[in-house]
CSV table of C-alpha atoms and ligand atoms in Angstrom, one decimal:
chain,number,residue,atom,x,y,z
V,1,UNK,CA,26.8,150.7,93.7
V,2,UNK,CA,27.7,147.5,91.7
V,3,UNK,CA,27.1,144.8,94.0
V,4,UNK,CA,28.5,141.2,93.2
V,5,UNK,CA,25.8,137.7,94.4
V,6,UNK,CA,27.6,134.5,94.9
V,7,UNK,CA,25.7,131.1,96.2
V,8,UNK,CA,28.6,128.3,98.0
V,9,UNK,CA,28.3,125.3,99.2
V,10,UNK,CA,25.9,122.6,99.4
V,11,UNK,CA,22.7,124.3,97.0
V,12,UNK,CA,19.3,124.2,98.9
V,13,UNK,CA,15.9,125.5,98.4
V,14,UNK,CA,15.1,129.2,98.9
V,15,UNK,CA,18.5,130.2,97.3
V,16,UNK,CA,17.0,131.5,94.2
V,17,UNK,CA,14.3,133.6,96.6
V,18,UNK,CA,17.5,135.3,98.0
V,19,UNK,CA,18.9,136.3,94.8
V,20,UNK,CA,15.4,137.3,93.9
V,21,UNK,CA,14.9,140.0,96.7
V,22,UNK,CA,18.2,141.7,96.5
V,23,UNK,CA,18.2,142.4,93.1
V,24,UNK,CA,14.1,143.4,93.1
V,25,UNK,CA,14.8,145.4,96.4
V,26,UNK,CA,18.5,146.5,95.0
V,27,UNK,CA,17.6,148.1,91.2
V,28,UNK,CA,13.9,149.3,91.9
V,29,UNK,CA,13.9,150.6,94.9
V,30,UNK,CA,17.8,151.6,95.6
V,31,UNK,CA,19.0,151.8,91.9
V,32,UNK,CA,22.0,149.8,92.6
V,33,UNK,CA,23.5,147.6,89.5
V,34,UNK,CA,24.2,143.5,90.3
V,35,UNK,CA,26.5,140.9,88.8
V,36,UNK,CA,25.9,137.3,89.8
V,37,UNK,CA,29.2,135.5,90.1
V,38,UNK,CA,29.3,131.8,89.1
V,39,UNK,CA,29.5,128.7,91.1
V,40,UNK,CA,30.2,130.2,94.5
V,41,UNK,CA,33.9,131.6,95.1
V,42,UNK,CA,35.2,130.6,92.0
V,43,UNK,CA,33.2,132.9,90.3
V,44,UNK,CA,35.3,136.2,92.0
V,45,UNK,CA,38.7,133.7,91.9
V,46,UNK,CA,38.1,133.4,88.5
V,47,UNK,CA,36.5,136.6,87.5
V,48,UNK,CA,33.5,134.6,85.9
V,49,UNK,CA,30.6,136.7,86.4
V,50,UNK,CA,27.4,138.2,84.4
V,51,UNK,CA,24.7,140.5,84.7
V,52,UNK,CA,22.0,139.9,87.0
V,53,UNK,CA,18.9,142.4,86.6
V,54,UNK,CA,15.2,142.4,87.2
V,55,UNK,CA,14.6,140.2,83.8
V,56,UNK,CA,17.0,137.6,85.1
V,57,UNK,CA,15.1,136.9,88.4
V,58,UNK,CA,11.5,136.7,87.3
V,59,UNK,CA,9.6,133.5,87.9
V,60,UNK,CA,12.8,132.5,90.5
V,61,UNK,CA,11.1,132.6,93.4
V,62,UNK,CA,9.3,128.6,93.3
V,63,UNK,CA,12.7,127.0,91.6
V,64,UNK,CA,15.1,125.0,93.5
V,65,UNK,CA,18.9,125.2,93.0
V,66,UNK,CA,20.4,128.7,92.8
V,67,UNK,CA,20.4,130.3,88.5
V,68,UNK,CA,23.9,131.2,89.7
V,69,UNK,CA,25.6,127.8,89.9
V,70,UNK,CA,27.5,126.6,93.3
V,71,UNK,CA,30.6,124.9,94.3
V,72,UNK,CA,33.0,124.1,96.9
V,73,UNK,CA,35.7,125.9,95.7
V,74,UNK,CA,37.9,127.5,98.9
V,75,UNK,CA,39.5,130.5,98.5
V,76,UNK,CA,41.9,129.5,101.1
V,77,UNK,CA,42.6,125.9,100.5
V,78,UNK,CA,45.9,124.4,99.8
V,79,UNK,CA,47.2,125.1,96.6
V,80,UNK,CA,45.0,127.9,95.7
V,81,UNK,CA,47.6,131.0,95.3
V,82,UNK,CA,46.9,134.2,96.5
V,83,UNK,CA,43.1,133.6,96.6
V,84,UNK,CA,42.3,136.8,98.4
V,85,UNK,CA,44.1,139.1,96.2
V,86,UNK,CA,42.8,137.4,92.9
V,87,UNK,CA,39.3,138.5,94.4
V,88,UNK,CA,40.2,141.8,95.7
V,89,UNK,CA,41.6,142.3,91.7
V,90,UNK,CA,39.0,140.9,90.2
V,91,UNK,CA,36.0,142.8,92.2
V,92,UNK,CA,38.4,145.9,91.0
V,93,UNK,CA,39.0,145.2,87.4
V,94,UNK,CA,34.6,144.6,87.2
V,95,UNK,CA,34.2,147.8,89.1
V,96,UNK,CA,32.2,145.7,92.4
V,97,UNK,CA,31.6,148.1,95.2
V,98,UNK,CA,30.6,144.7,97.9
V,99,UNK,CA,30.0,141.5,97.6
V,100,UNK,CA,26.5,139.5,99.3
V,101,UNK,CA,28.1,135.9,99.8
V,102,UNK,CA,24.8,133.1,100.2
V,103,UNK,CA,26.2,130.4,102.0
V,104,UNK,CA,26.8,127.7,105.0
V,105,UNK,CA,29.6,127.6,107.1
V,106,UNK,CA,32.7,127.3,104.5
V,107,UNK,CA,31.0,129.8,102.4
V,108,UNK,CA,30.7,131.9,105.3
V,109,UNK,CA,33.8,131.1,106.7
V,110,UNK,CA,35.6,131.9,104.2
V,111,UNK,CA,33.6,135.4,103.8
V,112,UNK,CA,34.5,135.8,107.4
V,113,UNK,CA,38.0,135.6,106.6
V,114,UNK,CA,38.1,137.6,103.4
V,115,UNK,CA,36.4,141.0,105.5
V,116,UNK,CA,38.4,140.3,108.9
V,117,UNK,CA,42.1,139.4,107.5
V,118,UNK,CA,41.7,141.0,103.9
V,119,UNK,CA,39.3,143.8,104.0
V,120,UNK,CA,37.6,142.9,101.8
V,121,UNK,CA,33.6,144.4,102.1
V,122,UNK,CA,31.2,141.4,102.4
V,123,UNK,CA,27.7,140.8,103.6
V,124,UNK,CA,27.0,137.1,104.6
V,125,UNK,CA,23.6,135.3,104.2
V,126,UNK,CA,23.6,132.1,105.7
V,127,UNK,CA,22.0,129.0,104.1
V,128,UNK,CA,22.2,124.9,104.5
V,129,UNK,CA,19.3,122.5,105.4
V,130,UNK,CA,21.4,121.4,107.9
V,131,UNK,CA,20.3,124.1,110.4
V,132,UNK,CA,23.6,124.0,111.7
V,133,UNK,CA,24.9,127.9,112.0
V,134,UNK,CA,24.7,129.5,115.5
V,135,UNK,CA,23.6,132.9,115.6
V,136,UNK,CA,20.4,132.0,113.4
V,137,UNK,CA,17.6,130.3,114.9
V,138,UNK,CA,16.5,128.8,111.6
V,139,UNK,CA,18.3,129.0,107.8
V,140,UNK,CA,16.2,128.7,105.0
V,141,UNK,CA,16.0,125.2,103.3
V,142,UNK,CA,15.8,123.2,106.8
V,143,UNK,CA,12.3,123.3,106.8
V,144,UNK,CA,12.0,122.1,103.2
V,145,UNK,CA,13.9,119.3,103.8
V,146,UNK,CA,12.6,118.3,106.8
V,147,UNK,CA,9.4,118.1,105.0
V,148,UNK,CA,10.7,115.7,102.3
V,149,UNK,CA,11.9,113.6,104.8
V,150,UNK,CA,9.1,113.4,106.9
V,151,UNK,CA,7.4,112.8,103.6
V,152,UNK,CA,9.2,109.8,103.1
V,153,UNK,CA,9.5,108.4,106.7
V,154,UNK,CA,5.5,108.5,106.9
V,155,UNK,CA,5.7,106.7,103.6
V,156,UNK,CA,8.3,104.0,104.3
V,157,UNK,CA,5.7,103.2,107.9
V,158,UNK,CA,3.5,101.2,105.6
V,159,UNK,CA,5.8,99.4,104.1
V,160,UNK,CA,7.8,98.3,106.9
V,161,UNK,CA,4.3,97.1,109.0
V,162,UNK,CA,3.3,95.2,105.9
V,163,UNK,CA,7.1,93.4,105.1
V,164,UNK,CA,7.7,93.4,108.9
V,165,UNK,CA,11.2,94.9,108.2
V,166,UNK,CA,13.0,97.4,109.9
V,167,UNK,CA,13.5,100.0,107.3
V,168,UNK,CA,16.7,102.8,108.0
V,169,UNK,CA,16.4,106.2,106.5
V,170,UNK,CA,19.6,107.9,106.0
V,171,UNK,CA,19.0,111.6,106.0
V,172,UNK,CA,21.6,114.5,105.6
V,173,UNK,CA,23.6,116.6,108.6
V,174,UNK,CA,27.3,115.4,109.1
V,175,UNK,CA,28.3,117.3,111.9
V,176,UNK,CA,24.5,118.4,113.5
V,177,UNK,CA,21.7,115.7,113.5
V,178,UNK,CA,18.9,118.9,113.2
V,179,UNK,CA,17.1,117.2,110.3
V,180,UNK,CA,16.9,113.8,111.4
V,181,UNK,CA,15.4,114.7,115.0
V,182,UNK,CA,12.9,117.3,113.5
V,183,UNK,CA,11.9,114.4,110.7
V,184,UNK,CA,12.2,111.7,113.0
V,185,UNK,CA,9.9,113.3,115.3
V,186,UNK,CA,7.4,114.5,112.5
V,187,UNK,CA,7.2,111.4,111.3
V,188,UNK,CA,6.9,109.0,114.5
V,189,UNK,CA,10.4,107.5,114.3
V,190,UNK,CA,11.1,104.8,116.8
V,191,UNK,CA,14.8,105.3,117.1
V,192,UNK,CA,16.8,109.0,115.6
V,193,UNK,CA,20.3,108.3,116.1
V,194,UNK,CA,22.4,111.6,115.8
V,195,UNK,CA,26.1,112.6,115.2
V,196,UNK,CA,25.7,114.4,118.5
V,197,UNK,CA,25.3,111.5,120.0
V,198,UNK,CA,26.9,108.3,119.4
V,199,UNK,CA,25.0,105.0,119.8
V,200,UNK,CA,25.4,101.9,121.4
V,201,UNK,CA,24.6,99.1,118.7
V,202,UNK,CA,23.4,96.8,121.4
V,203,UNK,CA,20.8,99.0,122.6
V,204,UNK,CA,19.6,99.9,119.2
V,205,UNK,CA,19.0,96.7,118.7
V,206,UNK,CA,16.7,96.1,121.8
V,207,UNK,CA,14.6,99.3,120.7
V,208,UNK,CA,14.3,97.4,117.4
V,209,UNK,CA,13.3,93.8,119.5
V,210,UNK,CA,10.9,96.2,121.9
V,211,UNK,CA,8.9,97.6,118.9
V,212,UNK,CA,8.0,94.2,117.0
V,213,UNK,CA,6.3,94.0,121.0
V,214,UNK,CA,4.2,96.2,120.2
V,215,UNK,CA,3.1,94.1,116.8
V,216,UNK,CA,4.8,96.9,114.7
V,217,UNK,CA,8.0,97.5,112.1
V,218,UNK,CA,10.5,100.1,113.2
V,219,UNK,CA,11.5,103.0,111.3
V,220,UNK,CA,15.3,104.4,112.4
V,221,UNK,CA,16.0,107.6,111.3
V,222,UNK,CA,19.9,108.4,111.4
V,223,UNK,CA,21.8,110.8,110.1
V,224,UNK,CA,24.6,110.6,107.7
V,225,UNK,CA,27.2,112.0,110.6
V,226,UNK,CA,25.7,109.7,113.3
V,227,UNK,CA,28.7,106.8,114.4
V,228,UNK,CA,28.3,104.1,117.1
V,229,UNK,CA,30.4,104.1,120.3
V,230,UNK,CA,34.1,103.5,119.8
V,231,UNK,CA,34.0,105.5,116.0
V,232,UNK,CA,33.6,105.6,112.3
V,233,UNK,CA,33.7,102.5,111.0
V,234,UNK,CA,36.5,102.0,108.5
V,235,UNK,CA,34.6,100.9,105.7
V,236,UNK,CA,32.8,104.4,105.8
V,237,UNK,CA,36.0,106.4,106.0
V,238,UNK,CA,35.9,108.0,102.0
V,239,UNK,CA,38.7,110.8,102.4
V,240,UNK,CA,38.2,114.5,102.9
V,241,UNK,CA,36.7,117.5,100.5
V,242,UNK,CA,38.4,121.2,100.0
V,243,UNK,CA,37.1,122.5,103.1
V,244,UNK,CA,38.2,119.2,105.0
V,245,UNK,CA,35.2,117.6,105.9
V,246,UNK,CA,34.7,113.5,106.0
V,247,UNK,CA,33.0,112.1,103.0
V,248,UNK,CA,30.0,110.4,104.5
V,249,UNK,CA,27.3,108.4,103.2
V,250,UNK,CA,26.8,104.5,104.4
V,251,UNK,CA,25.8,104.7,107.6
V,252,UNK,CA,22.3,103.2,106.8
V,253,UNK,CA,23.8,100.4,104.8
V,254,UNK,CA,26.0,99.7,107.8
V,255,UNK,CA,23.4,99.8,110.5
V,256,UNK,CA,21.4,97.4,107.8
V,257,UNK,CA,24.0,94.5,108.0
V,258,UNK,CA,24.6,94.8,111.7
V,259,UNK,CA,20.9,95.0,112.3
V,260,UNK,CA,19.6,92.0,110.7
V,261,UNK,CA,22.7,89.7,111.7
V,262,UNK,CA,22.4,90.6,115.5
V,263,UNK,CA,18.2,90.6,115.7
V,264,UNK,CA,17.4,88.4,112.6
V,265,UNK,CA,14.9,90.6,111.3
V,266,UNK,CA,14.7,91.4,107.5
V,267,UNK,CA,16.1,95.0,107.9
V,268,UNK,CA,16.2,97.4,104.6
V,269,UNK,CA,18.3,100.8,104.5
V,270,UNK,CA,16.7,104.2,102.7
V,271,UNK,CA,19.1,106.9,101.4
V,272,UNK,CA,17.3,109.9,101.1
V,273,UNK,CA,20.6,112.0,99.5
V,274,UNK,CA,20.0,114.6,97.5
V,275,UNK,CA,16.4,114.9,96.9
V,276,UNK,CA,16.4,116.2,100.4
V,277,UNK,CA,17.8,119.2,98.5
V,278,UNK,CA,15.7,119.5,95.5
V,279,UNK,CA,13.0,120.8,94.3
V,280,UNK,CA,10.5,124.0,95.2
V,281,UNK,CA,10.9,125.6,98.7
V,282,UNK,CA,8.2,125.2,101.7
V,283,UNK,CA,6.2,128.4,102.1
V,284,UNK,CA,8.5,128.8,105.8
V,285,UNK,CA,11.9,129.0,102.9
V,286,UNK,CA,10.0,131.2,100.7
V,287,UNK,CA,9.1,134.0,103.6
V,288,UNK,CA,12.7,133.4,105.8
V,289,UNK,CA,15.2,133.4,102.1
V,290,UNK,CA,13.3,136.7,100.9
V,291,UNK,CA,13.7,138.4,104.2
V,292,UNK,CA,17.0,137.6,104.6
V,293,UNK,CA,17.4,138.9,101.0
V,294,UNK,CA,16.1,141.9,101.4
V,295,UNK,CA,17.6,142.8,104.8
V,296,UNK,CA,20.8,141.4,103.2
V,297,UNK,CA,20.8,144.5,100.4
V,298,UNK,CA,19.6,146.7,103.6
V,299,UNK,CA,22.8,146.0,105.1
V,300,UNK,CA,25.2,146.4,101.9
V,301,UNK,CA,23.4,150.2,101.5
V,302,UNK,CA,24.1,150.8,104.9
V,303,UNK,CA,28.1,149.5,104.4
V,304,UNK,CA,27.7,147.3,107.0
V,305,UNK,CA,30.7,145.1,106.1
V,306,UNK,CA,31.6,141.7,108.0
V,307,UNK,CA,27.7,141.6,109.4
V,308,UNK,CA,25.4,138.0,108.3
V,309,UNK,CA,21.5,138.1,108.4
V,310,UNK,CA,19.7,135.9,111.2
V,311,UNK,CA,16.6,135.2,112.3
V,312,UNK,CA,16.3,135.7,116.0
V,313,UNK,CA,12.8,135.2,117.2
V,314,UNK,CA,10.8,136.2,114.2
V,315,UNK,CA,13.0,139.5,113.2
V,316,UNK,CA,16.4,139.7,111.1
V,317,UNK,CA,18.9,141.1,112.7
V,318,UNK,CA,22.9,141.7,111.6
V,319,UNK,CA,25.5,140.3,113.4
V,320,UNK,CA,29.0,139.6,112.5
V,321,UNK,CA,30.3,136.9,110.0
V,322,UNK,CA,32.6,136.2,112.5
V,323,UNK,CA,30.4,135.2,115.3
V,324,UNK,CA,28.1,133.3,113.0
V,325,UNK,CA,31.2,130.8,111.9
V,326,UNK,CA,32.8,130.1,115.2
V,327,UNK,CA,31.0,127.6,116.1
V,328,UNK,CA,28.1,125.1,115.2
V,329,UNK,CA,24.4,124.8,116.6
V,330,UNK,CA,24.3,120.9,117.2
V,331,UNK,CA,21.3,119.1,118.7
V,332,UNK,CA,21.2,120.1,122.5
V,333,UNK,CA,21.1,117.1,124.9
V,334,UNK,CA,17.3,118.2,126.3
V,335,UNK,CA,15.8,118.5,123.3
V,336,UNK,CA,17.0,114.4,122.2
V,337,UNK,CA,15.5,113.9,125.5
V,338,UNK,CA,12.4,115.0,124.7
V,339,UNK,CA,12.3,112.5,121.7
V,340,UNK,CA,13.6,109.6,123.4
V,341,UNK,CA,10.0,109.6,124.6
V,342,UNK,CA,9.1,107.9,121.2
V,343,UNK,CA,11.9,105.2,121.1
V,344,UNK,CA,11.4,101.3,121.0
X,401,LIG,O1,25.9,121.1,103.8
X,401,LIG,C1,24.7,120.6,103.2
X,401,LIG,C2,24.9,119.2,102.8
X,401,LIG,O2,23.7,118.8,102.2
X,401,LIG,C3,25.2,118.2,104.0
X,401,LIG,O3,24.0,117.8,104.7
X,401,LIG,C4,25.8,117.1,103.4
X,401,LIG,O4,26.7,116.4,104.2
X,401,LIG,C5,26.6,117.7,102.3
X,401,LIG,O5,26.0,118.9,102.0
X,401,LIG,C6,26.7,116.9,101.0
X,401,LIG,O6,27.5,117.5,100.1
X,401,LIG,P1,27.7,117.1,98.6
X,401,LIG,O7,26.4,117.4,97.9
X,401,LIG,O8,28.7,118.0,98.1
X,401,LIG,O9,28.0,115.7,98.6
């Protein structure tokens, strides 16, 4: 078979391991051929593709970022014409057989939608540090960026007990707040505030008052979805991308301002951003993106069309795009509990 690799979405660490197992697993041990299409969907929209062999995934396995470029790009958004026939042509004119589609949630959605409504034959792997996909206990690139942020949050500790400040670390997750509770609770956070949940100013201020009683700064993690009682507040509001999620970003800036004028303590605001997506996988990454990998050629050999890899327990098993994308795995109300332990 010819078999066409696409990365969407957000990039994250383990995409290149991904790449790297189908093709090893695909040519040497199934003698199948592979073309890696460019910057996620509108590689096939745009029939942008090139050859991906053994040569072109050696020494892939440590690097960040995917070698095959990513975007947004939504074959179904407004304004883009006929998307899922220009693919269907396309994957014809190169002679495709399948396509393995590495992605989050629009990525996937969208894959979803090209099998179900179009036909077309896909295999799903599912990816984002946000830890947000049901039907997958874990996707790869969580646990690496939990570990950067954690990095940071242990780092920003001495700083804030030696200034006295509050320090705010805004870390990614718009809709589920998986990376800020796991860092916050790594990293001995005294207040996680989640998009799950939203907060009441007034009490985040008396955690804040509560730990300067204990003779020590507070660190509050929150993530870049998280909103206070009553909504988003205007000032945040930056429009809407091609899949039609909120531009976020300023939460931490806010929570600065409102901080320091209602307690009076100097208060400083973090944005971790994108390094919470760079660099080399975790060794957790390395093991979950080349399993998925491989099971993901395992299921385009096998024709099983409309299926997603996912880690349940510690084995890979298939189960349909379509399950995987209708709905997301937020932050269940227990397991905050548990970490509300830790507050003030
Ligand atoms: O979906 C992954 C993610 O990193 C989210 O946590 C974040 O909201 C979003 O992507 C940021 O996207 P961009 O890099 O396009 O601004």
């Amino acid at each position: 078979m010819r078999i066409g690799v696409l990365t969407g979405g957000g990039d994250c660490p383990g995409l290149n391991a991904v790449i790297r197992a189908i093709v090893r697993r695909g040519v040497e041990r199934m003698g199948h051929e592979f073309v890696g299409y460019r910057d996620g969907w509108r590689g096939p929209l745009e029939d942008d593709h090139r050859p991906l062999g053994v040569p072109e995934v050696r020494g892939i396995l440590p690097r960040g970022g995917t070698i095959l470029g990513s975007s947004r790009t939504n074959p179904f958004a407004d304004g883009v014409e006929g998307g899922a026939e220009r693919i269907a042509e396309n994957m014809d004119a190169a002679g495709v057989d399948g396509l393995i589609a590495i992605g989050g949630e629009d990525t996937l959605g969208a894959a979803s939608r090209l099998h179900d409504e179009h036909g077309l034959p896909v295999v799903g792997v599912p990816k984002t540090i946000d830890n947000d996909l049901s039907a997958t206990d874990y996707t790869f690139g969580f646990d690496t960026a939990v570990n950067i942020a954690m990095e940071a949050i242990d780092r920003l500790h001495t700083t804030a007990d030696s200034h006295h400040r509050v320090l705010v670390v805004e870390v990614m997750g718009r809709h589920a707040g998986w990376i800020a509770f796991h860092a916050g609770l790594a990293g001995g956070a005294n207040l996680i505030l989640i998009p799950e949940r939203p907060f009441d100013l007034e009490r985040v201020c008396e955690l804040v008052g509560r730990r300067y009683e204990a003779q020590f700064a507070p660190i509050v993690v929150v993530a870049e979805g998280a909103q206070p009682q009553g909504g988003i507040p205007a000032e945040l509001d930056a429009g809407k991308d091609a899949f039609g999620h909120a531009r976020l970003g300023g939460i931490a800036h806010w929570l600065e301002g409102e901080i320091e004028g209602r307690t009076g303590k100097e208060t400083r605001a973090t944005v971790l951003g994108h390094v919470q997506r760079g660099g080399t996988p975790t060794a957790f990454d390395r093991v979950l993106a080349t399993r998925f990998g491989l099971h993901a050629i395992d299921a385009v050999n096998a024709q099983s069309w409309g299926k997603m890899t996912a880690l349940r327990g510690t084995e890979i098993q298939l189960v349909d795009l379509s399950e995987a994308t209708r709905e997301l795995k937020t932050v269940p109300e227990s397991l905050y509990a548990e970490a509300e332990v830790f507050f003030g």
